[in-house]
Short mmCIF file of C-alpha atoms and ligand atoms in Angstrom, two decimals:
data_model
loop_
_atom_site.label_atom_id
_atom_site.label_comp_id
_atom_site.label_asym_id
_atom_site.label_seq_id
_atom_site.Cartn_x
_atom_site.Cartn_y
_atom_site.Cartn_z
CA MET X 18 89.03 138.79 110.41
CA THR X 19 89.91 140.58 107.18
CA ILE X 20 93.22 139.55 105.71
CA SER X 21 95.52 142.15 104.30
CA ILE X 22 96.44 141.95 100.64
CA ASP X 23 100.08 141.56 101.67
CA VAL X 24 99.37 138.43 103.70
CA ARG X 25 97.26 136.98 100.90
CA GLN X 26 99.99 137.71 98.40
CA ARG X 27 102.67 136.22 100.62
CA ALA X 28 100.66 133.00 101.03
CA ALA X 29 100.19 132.71 97.27
CA GLU X 30 103.86 133.39 96.70
CA LEU X 31 104.88 130.73 99.25
CA ARG X 32 102.51 128.17 97.70
CA ASP X 33 103.94 128.77 94.23
CA THR X 34 107.54 128.69 95.39
CA LEU X 35 107.09 125.55 97.51
CA ASN X 36 105.17 123.74 94.77
CA HIS X 37 107.96 124.58 92.36
CA TYR X 38 110.66 123.34 94.79
CA SER X 39 108.65 120.17 95.42
CA TYR X 40 108.42 119.43 91.72
CA GLN X 41 112.17 119.88 91.35
CA TYR X 42 112.83 117.70 94.39
CA TYR X 43 110.35 114.86 94.05
CA VAL X 44 109.65 114.60 90.34
CA LEU X 45 112.96 115.64 88.80
CA ASP X 46 115.23 114.59 91.71
CA ASN X 47 116.90 117.95 91.19
CA PRO X 48 116.56 120.11 94.33
CA GLU X 49 117.08 123.84 93.84
CA VAL X 50 117.45 124.82 97.49
CA PRO X 51 118.63 123.13 100.68
CA ASP X 52 115.99 121.30 102.73
CA SER X 53 116.39 123.79 105.57
CA GLU X 54 115.26 126.61 103.24
CA TYR X 55 112.30 124.53 102.03
CA ASP X 56 111.36 123.72 105.65
CA ARG X 57 111.60 127.40 106.65
CA LEU X 58 109.21 128.53 103.89
CA PHE X 59 106.90 125.56 104.58
CA ARG X 60 106.61 126.57 108.24
CA GLU X 61 105.95 130.18 107.30
CA LEU X 62 103.07 129.07 105.07
CA GLN X 63 101.78 126.68 107.75
CA SER X 64 101.71 129.45 110.32
CA LEU X 65 99.97 131.89 107.93
CA GLU X 66 97.33 129.22 107.25
CA GLN X 67 96.90 128.54 110.95
CA THR X 68 96.33 132.22 111.69
CA HIS X 69 94.10 132.69 108.63
CA PRO X 70 92.39 129.37 107.81
CA GLU X 71 90.59 131.10 104.91
CA LEU X 72 93.92 131.16 103.10
CA LEU X 73 94.11 127.38 102.96
CA THR X 74 93.77 126.09 99.40
CA ALA X 75 93.57 122.56 98.03
CA ASP X 76 96.83 123.03 96.15
CA SER X 77 98.73 124.14 99.23
CA PRO X 78 101.86 122.03 99.80
CA THR X 79 100.84 121.80 103.47
CA GLN X 80 97.94 119.58 102.34
CA ARG X 81 99.87 117.31 100.03
CA VAL X 82 102.36 114.51 100.22
CA GLY X 83 105.40 114.61 97.94
CA GLY X 84 105.02 115.13 94.22
CA GLN X 85 103.28 113.53 91.28
CA ALA X 86 104.60 110.44 89.51
CA LEU X 87 106.80 110.70 86.42
CA ASP X 88 104.85 109.64 83.34
CA LYS X 89 107.52 107.16 82.30
CA PHE X 90 106.55 104.50 84.83
CA ASP X 91 103.20 102.78 85.21
CA GLU X 92 101.10 104.21 87.99
CA VAL X 93 100.23 102.30 91.15
CA GLN X 94 97.30 103.32 93.34
CA HIS X 95 97.99 102.97 97.06
CA ALA X 96 94.92 101.46 98.75
CA ILE X 97 96.29 102.80 102.04
CA PRO X 98 97.90 106.20 101.40
CA MET X 99 101.62 106.61 101.95
CA LEU X 100 101.65 109.65 104.15
CA SER X 101 104.28 112.17 105.08
CA LEU X 102 105.24 112.98 108.67
CA ASP X 103 104.82 116.17 110.62
CA ASN X 104 108.10 117.61 111.82
CA VAL X 105 109.34 119.03 115.09
CA PHE X 106 112.65 120.80 115.39
CA ASP X 107 113.40 120.91 119.11
CA GLN X 108 112.65 119.24 122.43
CA GLN X 109 109.87 121.69 123.30
CA GLU X 110 108.02 120.93 120.10
CA LEU X 111 108.45 117.23 120.80
CA ALA X 112 106.97 117.72 124.26
CA ALA X 113 104.04 119.58 122.65
CA PHE X 114 103.50 116.59 120.31
CA ASP X 115 103.47 114.19 123.28
CA LYS X 116 100.97 116.42 125.06
CA ARG X 117 98.74 116.58 121.97
CA VAL X 118 98.76 112.78 121.76
CA ARG X 119 97.77 112.45 125.43
CA ASP X 120 95.11 115.17 125.09
CA TRP X 121 93.58 113.43 122.06
CA LEU X 122 93.59 110.12 123.91
CA ASN X 123 92.28 111.90 126.98
CA THR X 124 94.90 110.44 129.30
CA ASP X 125 97.72 111.63 131.56
CA LYS X 126 99.48 108.30 131.23
CA GLU X 127 102.96 108.18 129.72
CA GLN X 128 102.76 106.86 126.19
CA THR X 129 104.74 104.02 124.68
CA TYR X 130 106.55 105.09 121.53
CA ALA X 131 108.57 103.15 118.97
CA ALA X 132 111.64 105.11 117.90
CA GLU X 133 113.69 104.68 114.73
CA PRO X 134 116.21 106.83 112.90
CA LYS X 135 114.68 108.86 110.10
CA LEU X 136 116.57 107.67 107.08
CA ASP X 137 117.15 110.05 104.25
CA GLY X 138 116.12 108.10 101.20
CA LEU X 139 112.81 107.48 99.48
CA ALA X 140 109.73 105.60 100.57
CA ILE X 141 108.74 102.34 98.92
CA SER X 142 105.80 99.96 99.27
CA ILE X 143 106.50 96.34 98.36
CA ARG X 144 103.55 94.02 97.82
CA TYR X 145 103.76 90.31 98.47
CA GLU X 146 101.03 87.88 97.47
CA ASN X 147 101.25 84.50 99.20
CA GLY X 148 104.76 85.51 100.17
CA VAL X 149 105.96 86.30 96.64
CA LEU X 150 107.05 89.82 95.65
CA VAL X 151 104.62 91.01 92.97
CA GLN X 152 104.96 94.80 92.96
CA ALA X 153 107.00 97.68 94.33
CA ALA X 154 105.87 101.29 94.13
CA THR X 155 107.27 104.67 95.14
CA ARG X 156 105.22 106.98 97.35
CA GLY X 157 104.55 109.55 94.60
CA ASP X 158 101.87 111.96 95.81
CA GLY X 159 100.84 109.51 98.54
CA SER X 160 97.87 108.06 96.61
CA THR X 161 99.56 107.32 93.29
CA GLY X 162 103.14 106.13 93.00
CA GLU X 163 105.39 104.72 90.30
CA ASP X 164 105.76 101.04 89.52
CA VAL X 165 109.46 100.34 90.09
CA THR X 166 109.11 96.57 90.59
CA ALA X 167 111.92 95.57 88.21
CA ASN X 168 114.30 97.98 89.94
CA VAL X 169 113.44 96.95 93.49
CA ARG X 170 113.95 93.31 92.52
CA THR X 171 117.62 94.15 91.93
CA LEU X 172 118.20 95.00 95.63
CA ASN X 173 119.81 92.01 97.29
CA SER X 174 118.40 92.94 100.69
CA VAL X 175 114.78 92.78 99.43
CA PRO X 176 113.50 89.17 99.63
CA LEU X 177 111.75 88.00 96.48
CA LYS X 178 109.93 85.48 98.68
CA LEU X 179 109.08 85.92 102.35
CA GLN X 180 110.33 83.25 104.73
CA GLY X 181 109.47 82.02 108.24
CA GLY X 182 106.44 82.86 110.37
CA PRO X 183 102.84 82.82 109.16
CA ILE X 184 102.65 84.56 105.76
CA PRO X 185 99.53 86.61 104.95
CA ALA X 186 97.72 86.22 101.62
CA VAL X 187 98.57 89.84 100.80
CA VAL X 188 100.92 92.20 102.56
CA GLU X 189 102.52 95.51 101.67
CA ILE X 190 105.80 96.12 103.42
CA ARG X 191 106.82 99.75 103.52
CA GLY X 192 110.27 101.14 104.06
CA GLU X 193 112.99 103.52 103.01
CA ILE X 194 115.45 102.80 100.21
CA PHE X 195 118.70 104.62 100.78
CA MET X 196 122.33 104.75 99.70
CA PRO X 197 124.95 104.27 102.43
CA LYS X 198 127.58 107.01 102.66
CA ALA X 199 130.50 104.83 101.45
CA GLY X 200 128.57 103.69 98.36
CA PHE X 201 127.60 107.29 97.65
CA GLU X 202 131.24 108.47 97.76
CA LYS X 203 132.30 105.65 95.43
CA LEU X 204 129.44 106.33 93.02
CA ASN X 205 130.34 110.02 92.83
CA GLN X 206 134.00 109.19 92.20
CA SER X 207 132.99 107.01 89.30
CA GLN X 208 130.55 109.67 88.01
CA LEU X 209 133.44 112.16 87.95
CA ALA X 210 135.84 109.64 86.39
CA ASN X 211 133.28 109.11 83.63
CA ASN X 212 132.72 112.86 83.13
CA LYS X 213 129.24 112.64 84.60
CA LYS X 214 127.78 115.03 87.12
CA PRO X 215 128.04 113.98 90.76
CA PHE X 216 124.91 113.59 92.89
CA VAL X 217 124.07 116.31 95.41
CA ASN X 218 123.60 113.94 98.37
CA PRO X 219 122.85 110.27 99.15
CA ARG X 220 119.08 110.86 99.16
CA ASN X 221 119.20 112.32 95.71
CA ALA X 222 121.48 109.51 94.48
CA ALA X 223 119.10 106.89 95.91
CA ALA X 224 116.07 108.48 94.23
CA GLY X 225 117.91 108.88 90.91
CA SER X 226 119.15 105.30 91.05
CA LEU X 227 115.79 103.76 91.84
CA ARG X 228 113.84 105.72 89.25
CA GLN X 229 115.71 104.33 86.26
CA LEU X 230 113.97 102.89 83.23
CA ASP X 231 116.88 100.47 82.82
CA SER X 232 116.99 98.25 85.91
CA LYS X 233 120.59 97.23 85.10
CA ILE X 234 121.62 100.73 86.19
CA THR X 235 119.71 100.34 89.46
CA ALA X 236 121.38 96.96 89.96
CA SER X 237 124.81 98.59 89.70
CA ARG X 238 124.02 101.13 92.45
CA PRO X 239 124.66 100.46 96.15
CA LEU X 240 121.08 100.71 97.42
CA GLU X 241 119.80 99.30 100.70
CA ILE X 242 116.51 99.18 102.54
CA TYR X 243 115.17 99.42 106.06
CA CYS X 244 111.51 98.53 106.41
CA TYR X 245 109.40 100.59 108.80
CA GLY X 246 105.78 99.58 108.47
CA LEU X 247 102.88 97.74 106.86
CA GLY X 248 100.34 98.91 104.31
CA VAL X 249 97.55 96.57 103.23
CA ILE X 250 97.43 93.23 105.05
CA GLU X 251 94.93 90.49 104.15
CA GLY X 252 94.46 86.99 105.49
CA MET X 253 96.04 87.85 108.84
CA SER X 254 95.06 90.33 111.51
CA ARG X 255 97.12 93.51 111.76
CA PRO X 256 99.77 93.20 114.50
CA SER X 257 98.74 94.87 117.75
CA SER X 258 101.68 97.28 117.81
CA HIS X 259 104.26 98.87 115.56
CA SER X 260 107.02 96.93 117.32
CA ALA X 261 105.15 93.62 116.83
CA ALA X 262 104.77 94.45 113.12
CA MET X 263 108.50 95.14 112.90
CA ASN X 264 109.32 91.79 114.54
CA LEU X 265 107.10 90.04 112.04
CA ILE X 266 108.68 91.89 109.12
CA ALA X 267 112.12 90.81 110.37
CA GLU X 268 110.93 87.19 110.70
CA TRP X 269 109.82 87.32 107.07
CA GLY X 270 113.44 88.07 106.15
CA CYS X 271 113.22 91.83 105.57
CA ARG X 272 115.72 94.30 106.98
CA ILE X 273 114.63 96.54 109.83
CA SER X 274 116.67 99.20 111.60
CA PRO X 275 118.90 97.77 114.34
CA GLU X 276 118.27 101.09 116.15
CA LEU X 277 114.55 100.40 116.65
CA LYS X 278 113.60 100.81 120.31
CA VAL X 279 110.37 100.85 122.29
CA LEU X 280 110.39 103.71 124.79
CA GLU X 281 108.19 104.62 127.73
CA GLY X 282 107.32 108.31 127.91
CA LEU X 283 108.72 111.59 126.66
CA GLU X 284 111.92 111.60 128.69
CA ALA X 285 113.09 108.30 127.17
CA CYS X 286 112.38 109.77 123.72
CA GLN X 287 114.50 112.80 124.52
CA GLN X 288 117.35 110.54 125.66
CA TYR X 289 117.09 108.49 122.48
CA ILE X 290 117.51 111.69 120.43
CA ASP X 291 120.56 112.77 122.42
CA GLU X 292 122.21 109.38 122.11
CA LEU X 293 121.58 109.07 118.39
CA ALA X 294 122.73 112.65 117.73
CA VAL X 295 126.13 111.76 119.20
CA ARG X 296 126.44 108.72 116.92
CA ARG X 297 124.93 110.35 113.85
CA ASP X 298 128.20 110.95 112.02
CA SER X 299 129.52 107.45 112.68
CA LEU X 300 126.45 105.72 111.22
CA GLU X 301 126.98 104.17 107.80
CA TYR X 302 124.05 106.06 106.32
CA ASP X 303 122.61 109.56 106.44
CA ILE X 304 119.79 110.23 108.85
CA ASP X 305 117.96 113.50 109.18
CA GLY X 306 116.23 112.83 112.47
CA VAL X 307 114.25 110.37 114.56
CA VAL X 308 110.72 109.08 113.94
CA PHE X 309 108.55 108.43 116.99
CA LYS X 310 105.37 106.38 116.58
CA VAL X 311 102.69 105.62 119.14
CA ASP X 312 103.34 101.89 119.42
CA ASP X 313 99.81 100.57 120.04
CA THR X 314 97.84 99.92 116.83
CA VAL X 315 94.45 100.54 118.48
CA LEU X 316 95.64 103.93 119.75
CA GLN X 317 97.04 104.73 116.31
CA GLU X 318 93.61 104.05 114.83
CA ARG X 319 91.97 106.26 117.44
CA LEU X 320 94.36 109.09 116.66
CA GLY X 321 93.96 108.77 112.88
CA PHE X 322 95.52 111.32 110.55
CA VAL X 323 95.13 114.84 109.22
CA SER X 324 95.56 115.84 105.56
CA ARG X 325 99.12 114.65 104.91
CA ALA X 326 100.39 113.00 108.09
CA PRO X 327 99.34 110.61 110.85
CA ARG X 328 98.56 112.14 114.26
CA TRP X 329 100.31 109.21 115.95
CA ALA X 330 103.80 109.83 114.55
CA ILE X 331 106.27 112.66 114.43
CA ALA X 332 109.67 113.27 112.84
CA TYR X 333 112.14 115.01 115.10
CA LYS X 334 114.48 116.71 112.61
CA PHE X 335 118.14 117.17 113.44
CA PRO X 336 119.68 120.52 112.52
CA ALA X 337 120.72 120.53 108.85
CA GLN X 338 124.25 119.13 108.51
CA GLU X 339 125.31 121.11 105.51
CA GLU X 340 123.75 123.69 103.34
CA MET X 341 123.79 123.08 99.65
CA THR X 342 126.44 125.29 98.05
CA THR X 343 126.05 124.48 94.39
CA VAL X 344 123.18 122.82 92.65
CA GLU X 345 123.86 121.07 89.43
CA ASP X 346 121.71 119.15 87.01
CA ILE X 347 121.19 115.69 88.33
CA GLU X 348 120.89 112.54 86.34
CA ILE X 349 117.36 111.21 86.47
CA GLN X 350 117.19 108.98 83.42
CA VAL X 351 119.99 107.55 81.34
P1 NAD S 47 109.61 113.75 105.49
O1 NAD S 47 110.84 113.36 104.78
O2 NAD S 47 109.74 114.88 106.42
O3 NAD S 47 108.95 112.48 106.25
C1 NAD S 47 108.19 111.42 105.67
C2 NAD S 47 109.05 110.35 105.08
O4 NAD S 47 109.99 109.91 106.03
C3 NAD S 47 108.31 109.07 104.75
O5 NAD S 47 107.64 109.15 103.54
C4 NAD S 47 109.45 108.09 104.70
O6 NAD S 47 109.94 108.02 103.39
C5 NAD S 47 110.51 108.71 105.56
N1 NAD S 47 110.98 107.88 106.68
C6 NAD S 47 112.28 107.67 106.95
N2 NAD S 47 112.43 106.88 108.00
C7 NAD S 47 111.18 106.56 108.43
C8 NAD S 47 110.68 105.76 109.50
N3 NAD S 47 111.50 105.13 110.35
N4 NAD S 47 109.34 105.67 109.64
C9 NAD S 47 108.50 106.31 108.80
N5 NAD S 47 108.92 107.09 107.78
C10 NAD S 47 110.25 107.21 107.59
O7 NAD S 47 108.49 114.11 104.56
P2 NAD S 47 108.48 114.19 103.02
O8 NAD S 47 107.10 114.59 102.70
O9 NAD S 47 109.07 112.99 102.40
O10 NAD S 47 109.49 115.34 102.68
C11 NAD S 47 109.45 116.57 103.23
C12 NAD S 47 110.87 117.00 103.35
O11 NAD S 47 111.49 116.94 102.07
C13 NAD S 47 110.92 118.43 103.79
O12 NAD S 47 111.03 118.50 105.18
C14 NAD S 47 112.12 118.96 103.04
O13 NAD S 47 113.23 118.91 103.93
C15 NAD S 47 112.32 118.03 101.89
N6 NAD S 47 111.99 118.74 100.66
C16 NAD S 47 112.96 119.51 100.15
C17 NAD S 47 112.74 120.22 98.98
C18 NAD S 47 113.86 121.04 98.43
O14 NAD S 47 113.64 121.73 97.42
N7 NAD S 47 115.04 121.01 99.01
C19 NAD S 47 111.50 120.16 98.34
C20 NAD S 47 110.51 119.36 98.89
C21 NAD S 47 110.75 118.66 100.06
#
């Protein structure tokens, strides 16, 4: 099929715009547009690329995870990439995801999914050797992140030494660092009182607080963590399911979401969404959706991943809560 110049131009324009927004968002912690606008343009590009696969380029944001690392921190290579998640925006798209999973696995059987809130913070991978915290790295572009070990060590909820249960020789515990709503409000009040610019939202405040060259600043910020998975694991076999991995992580003394549930089939997933949506505002932290993961590790391996996201997980995104009205310069380094 020949592609019109207009379509080609539109795809190039979308790539440039999205790459620019991504740089502002991930590298500078300074978003220029609301996430809903970013998501809209991203979907437009995705659908152009699906209709015209020839338009797909290596630098397309649909093929990449996040942004590059800042050059101020040491780089950390992720032996197991830290991927993004594909999104769905309504129940029909969730049902299509469930069908895709069953088609790939060639089964009609209802699938078992682990469900957790999708926290709005930033992803971290924390490496323990013989139970001792040796390194913490941001996701970065998925393959290369930033070494923020000194900063992560300041979070009281991150154990410096794992406890209980059998401890593997090496394990990377992955999770989301976030700023609870109350801490965010307080931080912004003190920013204003000190004639500093307030943060746009808790996600942005969490990212800005963690990516500080002076870890004393990070220590003064109300950051928390919920762990949601494992990266490298050596000296112990990988747990047979996501939920088993989460139990182990909790036994080691790390925080996991109290909302984690194992659900049988699509209908239970849909109910989970409805229930969490009702409680969304009363949670102590911002969430932007629900993450569903095929629970069984063997099935996850069979499903594998495509370019930037696993095939065995999906993020159901809630409708955007508020559009960004003003965008101001955000503190990234002090
Ligand atoms: P994502 O936020 O859609 O999903 C992947 C991330 O979810 C993971 O890396 C992890 O950090 C997080 N996560 C939270 N809870 C989790 C859980 N329980 N299990 C697993 N992962 C969990 O993907 P992304 O690539 O980080 O970001 C894309 C989103 O960022 C877009 O949808 C857009 O809304 C936003 N964005 C906005 C701009 C902008 O300019 N406003 C620019 C770029 C990206």
